[in-house]
Amino acid sequence: MWRRKVGLLAFILMIGVFVSAQNMAVWSSEWACPGWNPLLPGPKSWGHAHMYPSLFIYSDLQDRWIPYLAEGYRWVDKRTFEVTLRPQAKWWDGKPITSADVVFTWELGKRHLTPWTPAWDYLESVKAVNERTVQFILKDPPNYFALLGSIGAINDYVIVPKHRWEVLEAKYGSKLAVDFRDDVPSEIIGGGPYRLVQWDPEFWVYERVENWWGKDIFGVPAVPRIAHRLFKDNPAVNLAFEMLELDAIGHFTPAVWELWKTKKLPIRTYYAEPPYYIGGNVILLYMNFARPALNNPVVRRAIAHAIPFKDLIDIAYFGYSIQAHPSAIMHTSPAAMYIDKELEQKYGFTYDLKKAAKILDDAGIIDRDGDGTREMPDGTKLGPWYIEVPYGWTDWMMMCDMIAENLRKIGINVTARFPDFAVWESNAHEGRFDLIIRWSANIGFDHPWNVYRVLMDPRMTGPVGQAFPAGNWHRYMNNAVIPILDAIPSEPDPTKVVGYYKSLQKIFLEDVVAVPLFYGAVWYAFSENRWVGWPKAENPERWTAQIFSGPWSQSTTPTLFGLVPKGQDPQQSAFYKYWLPKAFKTEKIWQDFAKVAK
């Protein structure tokens, strides 16, 4: 017992020392400490991707790329994309990072269920031409959206060292992407600018790699150490942030504007005025198709009309967003051109409890035994079901209560339940839920194709109980969407593309595949108490990623290189000197492709 007390005391002292250190940036965003294994299909411990390079880094909000491990690229032909690796690149143990590492990493996705496994639906092969050259060869017809997602637009796609991971694979076998946490800092071999040096389930620290191979190419980050703290709920995070114990957070904050407008703290969000946060992706209500009655589109349509959209946004969300379009296409983005107004008029959702009840009545789904819960004609009851989000997500917890209350009013027995984040995430991946509120794909160059793939592609999911990390958590099984999804990324005729998207919208809306609720705010607030140079609207050239401090931390790497101590000029940071000049738009990739497509 005395050892436990000493350990706890040491941990408390460690937190006190680290949080008060003036040369450390302390962030908070994630809710669990699952491990640092990049292959894990679910969440990884915050910051894991700072230890590994990706080929490119992509900002979906600015549609901007930076070559990272890749020195350059070229289109060999319409199906072959070639990447040249930087000759300076080395793992921390001094071994060079080569094309063999890239090929091995991608082949892991064929043997194990990893974040990049779905890309193999469209990849024919990834092969090494020589030590520094890798070719990504697409199946025919080619899917260019999947290709660009593979090389950098999806920030969980990092490269791992073959010489370490082939040993680990031999040891763990099929459990490599399931049970292996990779939580012994001294054993991790990375190639990124920060390494994990110590951790506790509630606090961990990364240290700058002083002999990092990229220092002559990308400069050196001014922040020598970064740390992450876990909190039990949003109020605990917000209290620590208000006390200036944290430099950046990725959490919901009620009335966030009061921190600088009323309390005059050196705190900001991306915008100083409404909506304060950038909109990042579509948040939806998912209903599990593996559940009896929930697999009926009539029931799902009634549920859609029982959702108080305005109250969800104005009350629970403090007005940080707007209602999502029922098609799941973000109508505030350029992709709005694909929205079919006739389908919107015919199938759109409005909050109307009387209409919701009538939909059920007309289908003969009524309360036959007088217990307050409706039954299907075959006797299957509409509940009891649970609607779940993680404990501590106070805004979404309130939304669950609102939705459950309204569903009970029309005879659908739903109760809100709030498991720990790790349990909720695992349940989502394994299809062990009734209803959940959850996100879709990020906006980007491939929207809305990426969202429809996450929501509807049966190849991304499977039996309940097996973890599928990339999407279709609700087990929607409709093979009719596959040829449409596969046709869009290779179709040069814009008129045909519009037709394909109309077909997907019709299926999505007729089947009520999920209910789009609102556009998720990118939770990002920062303090300039110790560090300056954070991305904000006044400086749009700074690196602005969809997730600033979340699990996709590869995208926050340029942000770290843009920070300097308070009192210094951010324009003199490594980001402005080294990273920014290398950035380019997706348009350049398409222009280069046009040269071989003639």
Coordinates of C-alpha atoms in Angstrom, one line a residue:
M1 CA 0.0 0.0 0.0
W2 CA 2.8 2.4 0.9
R3 CA 4.3 1.9 -2.6
R4 CA 1.0 3.0 -4.2
K5 CA 0.9 6.1 -2.1
V6 CA 4.5 7.0 -3.0
G7 CA 3.7 6.4 -6.7
L8 CA 0.6 8.6 -6.5
L9 CA 2.6 11.3 -4.8
A10 CA 5.3 11.2 -7.4
F11 CA 2.7 11.4 -10.1
I12 CA 1.1 14.4 -8.5
L13 CA 4.5 16.1 -8.2
M14 CA 5.3 15.2 -11.8
I15 CA 2.1 16.9 -13.0
G16 CA 2.8 20.0 -10.9
V17 CA 6.3 20.3 -12.3
F18 CA 5.4 19.7 -15.9
V19 CA 2.3 21.9 -15.9
S20 CA 4.2 24.9 -14.5
A21 CA 7.2 24.4 -16.7
Q22 CA 7.7 27.5 -18.9
N23 CA 9.3 25.5 -21.7
M24 CA 6.5 23.0 -22.3
A25 CA 3.3 23.2 -24.2
V26 CA 0.6 21.3 -22.5
W27 CA -2.4 20.3 -24.6
S28 CA -5.6 18.4 -23.9
S29 CA -8.1 16.9 -26.3
E30 CA -8.5 13.1 -26.2
W31 CA -10.3 11.1 -23.5
A32 CA -8.3 7.9 -23.3
C33 CA -4.8 6.4 -23.3
P34 CA -5.2 3.4 -25.6
G35 CA -1.5 3.1 -26.7
W36 CA 1.0 4.4 -29.2
N37 CA 0.7 1.6 -31.8
P38 CA -0.2 3.4 -35.1
L39 CA -1.9 0.2 -36.3
L40 CA -4.6 0.2 -33.7
P41 CA -7.9 0.4 -35.5
G42 CA -9.5 2.7 -32.9
P43 CA -8.1 5.8 -31.2
K44 CA -4.4 6.1 -30.4
S45 CA -2.9 8.1 -27.5
W46 CA -2.7 11.7 -28.3
G47 CA 0.4 12.8 -30.1
H48 CA 1.5 9.3 -31.3
A49 CA 1.8 10.5 -34.9
H50 CA 4.4 13.2 -34.0
M51 CA 6.8 10.2 -33.7
Y52 CA 6.3 8.9 -37.2
P53 CA 6.6 10.6 -40.7
S54 CA 3.9 10.4 -43.3
L55 CA 4.6 10.9 -47.0
F56 CA 2.7 14.2 -47.1
I57 CA 0.8 16.3 -44.6
Y58 CA -2.5 17.7 -45.7
S59 CA -4.8 20.5 -44.4
D60 CA -8.3 19.8 -45.5
L61 CA -9.5 23.3 -44.4
Q62 CA -7.0 25.0 -46.7
D63 CA -6.6 22.2 -49.3
R64 CA -2.9 22.5 -48.8
W65 CA -0.2 19.9 -49.0
I66 CA 3.4 19.8 -47.6
P67 CA 5.8 17.1 -48.7
Y68 CA 7.2 15.5 -45.5
L69 CA 8.9 12.1 -45.9
A70 CA 8.3 12.5 -49.7
E71 CA 10.8 14.7 -51.5
G72 CA 8.8 14.7 -54.7
Y73 CA 6.2 12.9 -56.8
R74 CA 5.3 12.2 -60.4
W75 CA 2.5 10.5 -62.4
V76 CA 4.0 7.6 -64.3
D77 CA 0.7 7.0 -66.1
K78 CA -3.0 7.2 -65.3
R79 CA -2.8 4.5 -62.6
T80 CA 0.7 4.9 -61.2
F81 CA 1.7 7.5 -58.7
E82 CA 5.4 7.6 -57.9
V83 CA 6.9 9.1 -54.7
T84 CA 10.6 9.8 -54.1
L85 CA 11.7 9.7 -50.5
R86 CA 14.1 12.2 -48.9
P87 CA 17.7 10.8 -48.7
Q88 CA 18.2 12.4 -45.3
A89 CA 15.4 10.5 -43.7
K90 CA 16.5 8.2 -40.8
W91 CA 14.9 6.4 -38.0
W92 CA 16.0 7.3 -34.5
D93 CA 18.3 4.4 -34.3
G94 CA 20.2 5.7 -37.4
K95 CA 18.9 3.3 -40.0
P96 CA 17.7 5.0 -43.2
I97 CA 14.0 5.3 -43.9
T98 CA 13.6 3.6 -47.3
S99 CA 10.9 2.5 -49.7
A100 CA 11.0 -1.0 -48.0
D101 CA 9.6 0.7 -44.9
V102 CA 6.8 2.3 -47.0
V103 CA 5.9 -1.0 -48.7
F104 CA 6.0 -3.0 -45.5
T105 CA 3.8 -0.5 -43.7
W106 CA 1.2 -0.6 -46.5
E107 CA 1.4 -4.4 -46.7
L108 CA 0.5 -4.5 -43.0
G109 CA -2.8 -3.1 -44.0
K110 CA -3.5 -6.2 -46.0
R111 CA -2.6 -8.6 -43.2
H112 CA -4.2 -6.7 -40.3
L113 CA -7.2 -4.4 -39.9
T114 CA -5.5 -1.0 -39.7
P115 CA -6.6 2.6 -40.5
W116 CA -5.3 2.2 -44.0
T117 CA -6.8 -1.2 -44.8
P118 CA -9.8 0.3 -46.7
A119 CA -7.4 1.9 -49.2
W120 CA -6.7 -1.7 -50.5
D121 CA -10.2 -1.7 -52.0
Y122 CA -8.7 0.5 -54.7
L123 CA -4.9 -0.2 -54.6
E124 CA -3.5 -2.9 -56.8
S125 CA -0.1 -2.7 -55.3
V126 CA 2.5 -0.6 -53.5
K127 CA 6.0 -1.5 -54.7
A128 CA 9.6 -0.3 -54.3
V129 CA 11.3 0.7 -57.5
N130 CA 14.6 1.3 -55.6
E131 CA 15.7 2.3 -52.1
R132 CA 14.1 5.8 -52.4
T133 CA 11.3 5.4 -54.9
V134 CA 7.8 3.9 -54.2
Q135 CA 5.0 3.4 -56.7
F136 CA 1.3 3.3 -55.7
I137 CA -0.5 1.5 -58.5
L138 CA -4.3 1.8 -58.6
K139 CA -6.8 -0.8 -59.7
D140 CA -8.7 -0.2 -62.9
P141 CA -10.8 2.0 -63.0
P142 CA -8.6 4.2 -60.8
N143 CA -9.8 5.9 -57.7
Y144 CA -7.8 9.1 -57.3
F145 CA -9.6 10.1 -54.2
A146 CA -8.5 7.0 -52.4
L147 CA -4.9 7.5 -53.7
L148 CA -4.6 11.0 -52.3
G149 CA -6.1 9.9 -49.1
S150 CA -3.4 7.2 -48.9
I151 CA -0.5 9.5 -49.4
G152 CA -1.3 12.2 -46.9
A153 CA -4.9 13.4 -46.8
I154 CA -5.7 11.0 -44.0
N155 CA -3.3 11.8 -41.2
D156 CA -3.4 8.4 -39.4
Y157 CA -1.5 6.9 -42.4
V158 CA 2.1 7.0 -41.1
I159 CA 5.2 5.0 -42.0
V160 CA 6.7 2.5 -39.4
P161 CA 10.2 1.0 -39.5
K162 CA 10.2 -2.5 -41.1
H163 CA 13.2 -3.7 -39.1
R164 CA 11.3 -3.3 -35.8
W165 CA 7.8 -4.1 -36.9
E166 CA 8.5 -7.3 -38.8
V167 CA 9.9 -8.7 -35.4
L168 CA 6.8 -7.4 -33.6
E169 CA 4.5 -9.0 -36.3
A170 CA 6.3 -12.4 -35.8
K171 CA 5.8 -12.1 -32.0
Y172 CA 2.1 -10.9 -31.9
G173 CA 0.8 -12.4 -35.1
S174 CA -2.9 -11.5 -35.7
K175 CA -3.0 -9.6 -32.5
L176 CA -0.5 -7.0 -33.7
A177 CA -3.2 -4.4 -34.4
V178 CA -5.4 -5.4 -31.5
D179 CA -3.5 -6.0 -28.3
F180 CA -0.1 -4.4 -28.8
R181 CA -0.1 -0.9 -27.1
D182 CA 3.6 -0.1 -27.8
D183 CA 3.7 1.8 -24.5
V184 CA 7.4 1.3 -23.5
P185 CA 9.0 4.6 -24.6
S186 CA 12.5 3.3 -24.8
E187 CA 11.5 0.6 -27.2
I188 CA 9.7 2.9 -29.7
I189 CA 11.7 3.6 -32.9
G190 CA 10.3 6.5 -34.8
G191 CA 11.4 9.1 -37.3
G192 CA 9.5 12.2 -36.2
P193 CA 10.6 15.3 -34.4
Y194 CA 9.2 14.3 -31.0
R195 CA 9.6 11.1 -29.0
L196 CA 7.6 9.7 -26.0
V197 CA 9.7 9.9 -22.9
Q198 CA 7.3 9.0 -20.1
W199 CA 3.6 8.5 -19.5
D200 CA 0.9 7.8 -17.0
P201 CA -2.7 7.0 -17.9
E202 CA -3.6 10.6 -17.2
F203 CA -0.4 12.5 -18.3
W204 CA 2.3 11.9 -20.9
V205 CA 5.2 13.8 -22.3
Y206 CA 7.0 14.0 -25.7
E207 CA 10.5 15.4 -26.0
R208 CA 12.1 17.1 -29.0
V209 CA 14.5 14.9 -31.0
E210 CA 17.6 17.1 -31.2
N211 CA 19.3 15.0 -33.9
W212 CA 16.1 14.6 -36.0
W213 CA 16.9 14.0 -39.6
G214 CA 14.6 16.8 -40.8
K215 CA 16.1 19.7 -38.9
D216 CA 18.1 21.0 -42.0
I217 CA 14.9 20.7 -44.1
F218 CA 12.1 21.8 -41.8
G219 CA 14.0 23.6 -39.0
V220 CA 13.6 22.8 -35.3
P221 CA 10.4 23.4 -33.3
A222 CA 10.8 26.0 -30.6
V223 CA 8.8 23.9 -28.1
P224 CA 11.3 21.4 -26.5
R225 CA 8.6 19.3 -24.9
I226 CA 4.8 18.8 -25.4
A227 CA 2.5 17.1 -22.9
H228 CA -1.0 15.8 -22.8
R229 CA -3.4 15.7 -19.8
L230 CA -6.6 13.6 -19.6
F231 CA -9.6 14.9 -17.8
K232 CA -12.8 13.3 -16.6
D233 CA -15.2 15.7 -18.4
N234 CA -15.5 19.0 -20.2
P235 CA -15.9 21.2 -17.1
A236 CA -12.6 19.9 -15.6
V237 CA -10.8 20.7 -18.9
N238 CA -12.3 24.2 -19.1
L239 CA -11.4 25.0 -15.5
A240 CA -7.7 24.0 -16.1
F241 CA -7.7 26.0 -19.4
E242 CA -9.2 29.1 -17.7
M243 CA -6.5 28.8 -15.0
L244 CA -3.9 28.9 -17.9
E245 CA -2.6 25.5 -17.0
L246 CA -3.1 24.4 -20.7
D247 CA -1.9 25.9 -23.9
A248 CA -4.5 24.4 -26.2
I249 CA -7.6 22.3 -25.9
G250 CA -9.9 20.4 -28.3
H251 CA -13.0 20.3 -26.1
F252 CA -16.4 21.9 -26.0
T253 CA -16.5 25.1 -23.9
P254 CA -19.8 26.8 -23.0
A255 CA -19.9 30.5 -23.8
V256 CA -16.2 30.4 -24.8
W257 CA -16.2 34.1 -25.8
E258 CA -16.5 35.1 -22.1
L259 CA -12.9 34.0 -21.6
W260 CA -11.5 36.9 -23.6
K261 CA -14.5 39.3 -23.8
T262 CA -15.5 39.3 -20.2
K263 CA -12.6 37.8 -18.2
K264 CA -9.9 39.4 -20.4
L265 CA -7.8 36.2 -20.6
P266 CA -5.1 35.7 -23.3
I267 CA -7.3 33.0 -24.8
R268 CA -8.9 32.7 -28.3
T269 CA -10.6 30.4 -30.7
Y270 CA -10.0 30.5 -34.4
Y271 CA -12.6 33.3 -34.8
A272 CA -12.9 36.0 -32.3
E273 CA -16.6 36.4 -33.2
P274 CA -19.4 33.9 -34.0
P275 CA -19.3 31.1 -34.9
Y276 CA -15.9 31.1 -33.1
Y277 CA -15.1 27.6 -34.4
I278 CA -14.4 26.3 -37.9
G279 CA -17.0 23.7 -39.1
G280 CA -15.2 20.5 -39.8
N281 CA -17.5 17.5 -40.6
V282 CA -21.0 16.2 -40.6
I283 CA -22.3 14.9 -37.2
L284 CA -25.0 12.3 -37.5
L285 CA -27.3 10.1 -35.5
Y286 CA -26.4 6.5 -36.4
M287 CA -29.0 3.8 -36.0
N288 CA -27.7 0.2 -35.9
F289 CA -29.1 -1.8 -38.9
A290 CA -28.2 -5.0 -37.0
R291 CA -31.0 -4.2 -34.4
P292 CA -34.5 -5.6 -35.1
A293 CA -37.0 -2.7 -35.9
L294 CA -34.1 -0.2 -36.3
N295 CA -33.4 -1.9 -39.6
N296 CA -36.8 -0.7 -40.8
P297 CA -36.6 2.6 -42.8
V298 CA -40.1 3.6 -41.6
V299 CA -38.8 3.6 -38.0
R300 CA -35.7 5.5 -38.9
R301 CA -37.7 8.1 -40.7
A302 CA -40.0 8.6 -37.7
I303 CA -36.9 9.0 -35.5
A304 CA -35.6 11.6 -37.9
H305 CA -38.7 13.7 -37.6
A306 CA -38.6 13.5 -33.7
I307 CA -35.2 15.2 -33.4
P308 CA -35.3 18.8 -32.1
F309 CA -32.6 20.1 -34.4
K310 CA -32.8 23.7 -33.3
D311 CA -32.6 23.0 -29.6
L312 CA -29.7 20.7 -30.1
I313 CA -27.7 23.5 -31.7
D314 CA -29.0 26.6 -29.9
I315 CA -29.1 25.1 -26.4
A316 CA -26.8 22.1 -26.1
Y317 CA -24.2 23.4 -28.6
F318 CA -24.4 27.1 -27.7
G319 CA -25.1 28.1 -31.3
Y320 CA -21.7 26.9 -32.5
S321 CA -23.1 25.4 -35.7
I322 CA -26.1 25.1 -38.0
Q323 CA -28.3 22.2 -39.0
A324 CA -26.7 19.8 -41.5
H325 CA -28.3 19.2 -44.9
P326 CA -30.4 16.0 -44.9
S327 CA -28.3 14.7 -47.8
A328 CA -25.2 14.7 -45.7
I329 CA -23.5 17.0 -48.2
M330 CA -22.2 20.1 -46.5
H331 CA -24.3 22.8 -48.1
T332 CA -21.9 25.5 -46.9
S333 CA -19.0 24.0 -49.0
P334 CA -18.4 24.0 -52.8
A335 CA -19.9 20.5 -52.8
A336 CA -23.3 22.1 -52.4
M337 CA -23.5 22.1 -56.2
Y338 CA -24.3 18.3 -56.0
I339 CA -27.4 18.7 -53.8
D340 CA -30.6 17.6 -55.5
K341 CA -33.3 20.1 -54.5
E342 CA -36.1 17.7 -55.5
L343 CA -34.8 15.0 -53.3
E344 CA -34.3 17.5 -50.5
Q345 CA -38.0 18.6 -50.8
K346 CA -39.3 15.0 -50.9
Y347 CA -37.2 13.4 -48.2
G348 CA -35.9 16.2 -46.0
F349 CA -36.3 16.0 -42.2
T350 CA -38.1 18.6 -40.1
Y351 CA -38.8 18.4 -36.4
D352 CA -42.5 17.4 -36.2
L353 CA -43.6 15.0 -33.5
K354 CA -47.1 14.7 -34.9
K355 CA -45.6 13.7 -38.3
A356 CA -43.3 11.2 -36.7
A357 CA -46.2 9.6 -34.8
K358 CA -48.3 9.5 -38.0
I359 CA -45.5 7.8 -40.0
L360 CA -45.5 5.0 -37.4
D361 CA -49.3 4.8 -37.2
D362 CA -49.7 4.5 -40.9
A363 CA -47.3 1.6 -41.0
G364 CA -49.2 -0.2 -38.2
I365 CA -46.4 0.3 -35.7
I366 CA -48.5 1.0 -32.7
D367 CA -48.6 0.3 -28.9
R368 CA -50.6 -2.9 -28.8
D369 CA -50.3 -3.8 -25.1
G370 CA -50.6 -0.3 -23.6
D371 CA -47.2 -0.2 -22.0
G372 CA -46.2 3.0 -23.8
T373 CA -43.8 1.4 -26.3
R374 CA -44.9 0.7 -29.9
E375 CA -44.6 -2.7 -31.5
M376 CA -43.9 -3.7 -35.1
P377 CA -46.7 -5.7 -36.8
D378 CA -44.7 -8.9 -35.9
G379 CA -44.6 -7.8 -32.2
T380 CA -41.0 -6.6 -32.1
K381 CA -40.9 -3.7 -29.7
L382 CA -39.3 -0.3 -30.5
G383 CA -36.9 -0.5 -27.6
P384 CA -35.7 -0.5 -25.0
W385 CA -32.7 1.1 -26.8
Y386 CA -29.9 3.2 -25.7
I387 CA -28.5 6.4 -27.3
E388 CA -24.9 6.8 -26.3
V389 CA -22.0 9.3 -26.3
P390 CA -19.0 9.3 -24.1
Y391 CA -19.3 10.5 -20.5
G392 CA -17.9 14.0 -20.2
W393 CA -19.0 15.2 -23.6
T394 CA -21.5 17.5 -21.9
D395 CA -22.9 19.0 -25.1
W396 CA -23.6 15.7 -26.8
M397 CA -24.8 14.2 -23.5
M398 CA -27.5 17.0 -23.4
M399 CA -28.4 16.2 -27.0
C400 CA -28.9 12.5 -26.2
D401 CA -31.3 13.4 -23.4
M402 CA -33.2 15.7 -25.7
I403 CA -33.5 13.1 -28.4
A404 CA -34.4 10.3 -26.0
E405 CA -37.1 12.4 -24.4
N406 CA -38.8 13.2 -27.7
L407 CA -38.6 9.6 -28.9
R408 CA -40.3 8.4 -25.8
K409 CA -43.1 10.9 -26.5
I410 CA -43.9 9.0 -29.7
G411 CA -43.7 5.5 -28.2
I412 CA -40.0 4.7 -28.9
N413 CA -38.4 3.5 -25.7
V414 CA -34.9 5.1 -25.7
T415 CA -32.7 6.1 -22.8
A416 CA -29.5 8.0 -22.8
R417 CA -26.4 6.2 -21.6
F418 CA -22.8 7.6 -21.2
P419 CA -20.0 5.0 -21.2
D420 CA -16.3 5.9 -20.9
F421 CA -14.8 7.0 -24.2
A422 CA -12.8 3.9 -24.8
V423 CA -15.9 1.7 -24.3
W424 CA -18.0 3.9 -26.6
E425 CA -15.4 3.9 -29.3
S426 CA -14.9 0.2 -29.1
N427 CA -18.7 -0.3 -29.2
A428 CA -18.9 1.9 -32.3
H429 CA -16.2 0.0 -34.2
E430 CA -17.7 -3.4 -33.3
G431 CA -21.3 -2.4 -34.0
R432 CA -22.4 -2.9 -30.4
F433 CA -24.8 0.0 -30.0
D434 CA -28.4 0.9 -30.7
L435 CA -28.1 4.6 -31.5
I436 CA -25.1 6.9 -31.3
I437 CA -24.1 10.4 -32.2
R438 CA -20.9 10.3 -34.2
W439 CA -19.0 12.1 -37.0
S440 CA -18.4 11.2 -40.6
A441 CA -15.4 11.9 -42.8
N442 CA -13.7 15.3 -42.8
I443 CA -14.4 17.9 -45.4
G444 CA -11.7 18.0 -48.1
F445 CA -11.0 17.7 -51.8
D446 CA -13.0 14.5 -52.0
H447 CA -16.2 15.7 -50.3
P448 CA -18.9 14.4 -50.6
W449 CA -17.6 11.1 -51.9
N450 CA -15.7 10.5 -48.7
V451 CA -18.7 11.0 -46.5
Y452 CA -20.9 8.7 -48.6
R453 CA -18.2 6.1 -48.5
V454 CA -18.0 6.3 -44.7
L455 CA -21.8 6.1 -44.4
M456 CA -22.7 3.6 -47.0
D457 CA -19.9 1.4 -48.3
P458 CA -20.5 -2.2 -47.2
R459 CA -16.8 -3.1 -47.8
M460 CA -15.9 -1.0 -44.8
T461 CA -17.8 -3.1 -42.3
G462 CA -18.7 -6.6 -41.4
P463 CA -20.1 -8.8 -38.6
V464 CA -21.1 -7.3 -35.3
G465 CA -18.3 -7.9 -32.8
Q466 CA -15.5 -7.4 -35.3
A467 CA -13.8 -4.0 -35.1
F468 CA -14.0 -1.8 -38.2
P469 CA -12.3 1.5 -37.7
A470 CA -12.9 3.5 -40.9
G471 CA -16.7 3.7 -41.2
N472 CA -20.1 2.2 -41.7
W473 CA -20.2 1.5 -38.0
H474 CA -24.0 1.1 -38.3
R475 CA -23.7 -2.0 -40.6
Y476 CA -25.5 -0.6 -43.6
M477 CA -25.3 -3.4 -46.2
N478 CA -26.3 -2.3 -49.7
N479 CA -24.1 -3.5 -52.5
A480 CA -25.9 -1.2 -55.0
V481 CA -23.8 1.7 -53.7
I482 CA -20.4 0.0 -54.6
P483 CA -20.4 0.6 -58.4
I484 CA -21.5 4.2 -57.9
L485 CA -18.8 5.0 -55.3
D486 CA -16.2 3.4 -57.5
A487 CA -17.3 5.3 -60.6
I488 CA -17.1 8.8 -59.2
P489 CA -13.4 9.3 -58.6
S490 CA -12.4 8.3 -62.1
E491 CA -15.2 10.0 -64.0
P492 CA -14.1 13.0 -66.1
D493 CA -17.6 14.0 -67.2
P494 CA -19.0 16.5 -64.6
T495 CA -22.5 15.8 -65.7
K496 CA -22.2 12.1 -65.0
V497 CA -20.6 12.9 -61.6
V498 CA -23.7 15.0 -60.7
G499 CA -25.9 12.0 -61.8
Y500 CA -23.9 9.6 -59.6
Y501 CA -24.3 11.9 -56.6
K502 CA -28.0 12.1 -57.2
S503 CA -28.2 8.3 -57.1
L504 CA -26.3 8.2 -53.8
Q505 CA -28.5 10.9 -52.3
K506 CA -31.6 9.0 -53.4
I507 CA -30.5 5.8 -51.7
F508 CA -29.3 7.7 -48.6
L509 CA -32.5 9.6 -48.2
E510 CA -34.9 6.8 -49.1
D511 CA -33.2 4.4 -46.7
V512 CA -32.6 7.0 -44.0
V513 CA -29.1 5.6 -43.7
A514 CA -28.4 8.0 -40.9
V515 CA -29.7 11.4 -39.8
P516 CA -27.4 14.4 -40.4
L517 CA -27.7 16.6 -37.3
F518 CA -25.2 19.6 -37.6
Y519 CA -21.8 20.5 -38.8
G520 CA -19.3 19.6 -36.0
A521 CA -17.3 22.5 -34.7
V522 CA -13.5 21.9 -34.7
W523 CA -12.9 22.3 -31.0
Y524 CA -9.8 24.4 -30.8
A525 CA -9.0 27.1 -28.3
F526 CA -5.5 28.3 -27.5
S527 CA -3.8 30.5 -24.9
E528 CA -1.1 33.0 -25.7
N529 CA 0.1 33.2 -22.1
R530 CA 3.3 31.4 -23.0
W531 CA 3.4 30.6 -26.7
V532 CA 2.3 32.6 -29.7
G533 CA 1.9 31.7 -33.4
W534 CA -1.3 29.7 -33.1
P535 CA -3.5 29.4 -36.2
K536 CA -6.3 32.0 -36.2
A537 CA -8.5 33.8 -38.8
E538 CA -6.3 36.9 -38.9
N539 CA -3.4 34.9 -40.1
P540 CA -4.8 32.4 -42.7
E541 CA -1.4 31.5 -44.0
R542 CA -0.6 29.6 -40.8
W543 CA -1.2 25.9 -40.8
T544 CA -4.9 25.2 -40.2
A545 CA -5.8 21.6 -39.9
Q546 CA -9.2 20.1 -39.3
I547 CA -8.1 18.6 -36.0
F548 CA -5.7 20.8 -34.2
S549 CA -5.1 18.7 -31.1
G550 CA -7.0 15.5 -31.7
P551 CA -5.9 12.0 -32.5
W552 CA -4.9 12.9 -36.1
S553 CA -1.9 14.8 -34.6
Q554 CA 0.2 14.4 -37.7
S555 CA -1.7 17.4 -39.0
T556 CA -0.7 19.5 -36.0
T557 CA 3.0 19.0 -36.7
P558 CA 3.3 22.3 -38.8
T559 CA 1.4 24.1 -36.0
L560 CA 4.0 23.1 -33.5
F561 CA 6.8 24.4 -35.7
G562 CA 4.9 27.7 -36.0
L563 CA 5.0 28.4 -32.2
V564 CA 7.5 30.7 -30.6
P565 CA 7.8 31.9 -27.0
K566 CA 5.6 34.9 -26.1
G567 CA 7.4 38.1 -27.0
Q568 CA 9.0 36.7 -30.1
D569 CA 7.8 37.2 -33.7
P570 CA 5.9 34.1 -35.1
Q571 CA 7.0 35.2 -38.6
Q572 CA 10.5 34.0 -37.6
S573 CA 9.3 30.5 -36.7
A574 CA 10.4 27.4 -38.5
F575 CA 7.0 27.0 -40.1
Y576 CA 7.4 30.3 -42.0
K577 CA 11.0 29.7 -42.9
Y578 CA 10.9 26.1 -43.9
W579 CA 7.5 24.5 -44.0
L580 CA 5.3 27.1 -45.7
P581 CA 7.5 27.6 -48.9
K582 CA 7.0 23.8 -49.6
A583 CA 3.1 24.0 -49.5
F584 CA 1.0 23.5 -52.6
K585 CA -2.7 23.0 -53.4
T586 CA -4.4 19.8 -54.6
E587 CA -4.8 21.6 -58.0
K588 CA -1.1 21.1 -58.7
I589 CA -1.5 17.3 -58.4
W590 CA -4.4 17.4 -60.9
Q591 CA -2.4 19.7 -63.2
D592 CA 0.5 17.2 -63.2
F593 CA -1.9 14.4 -63.8
A594 CA -3.3 16.1 -66.9
K595 CA 0.1 15.9 -68.5
V596 CA 0.0 12.1 -68.5
A597 CA -3.7 11.8 -69.1
K598 CA -3.6 13.3 -72.6

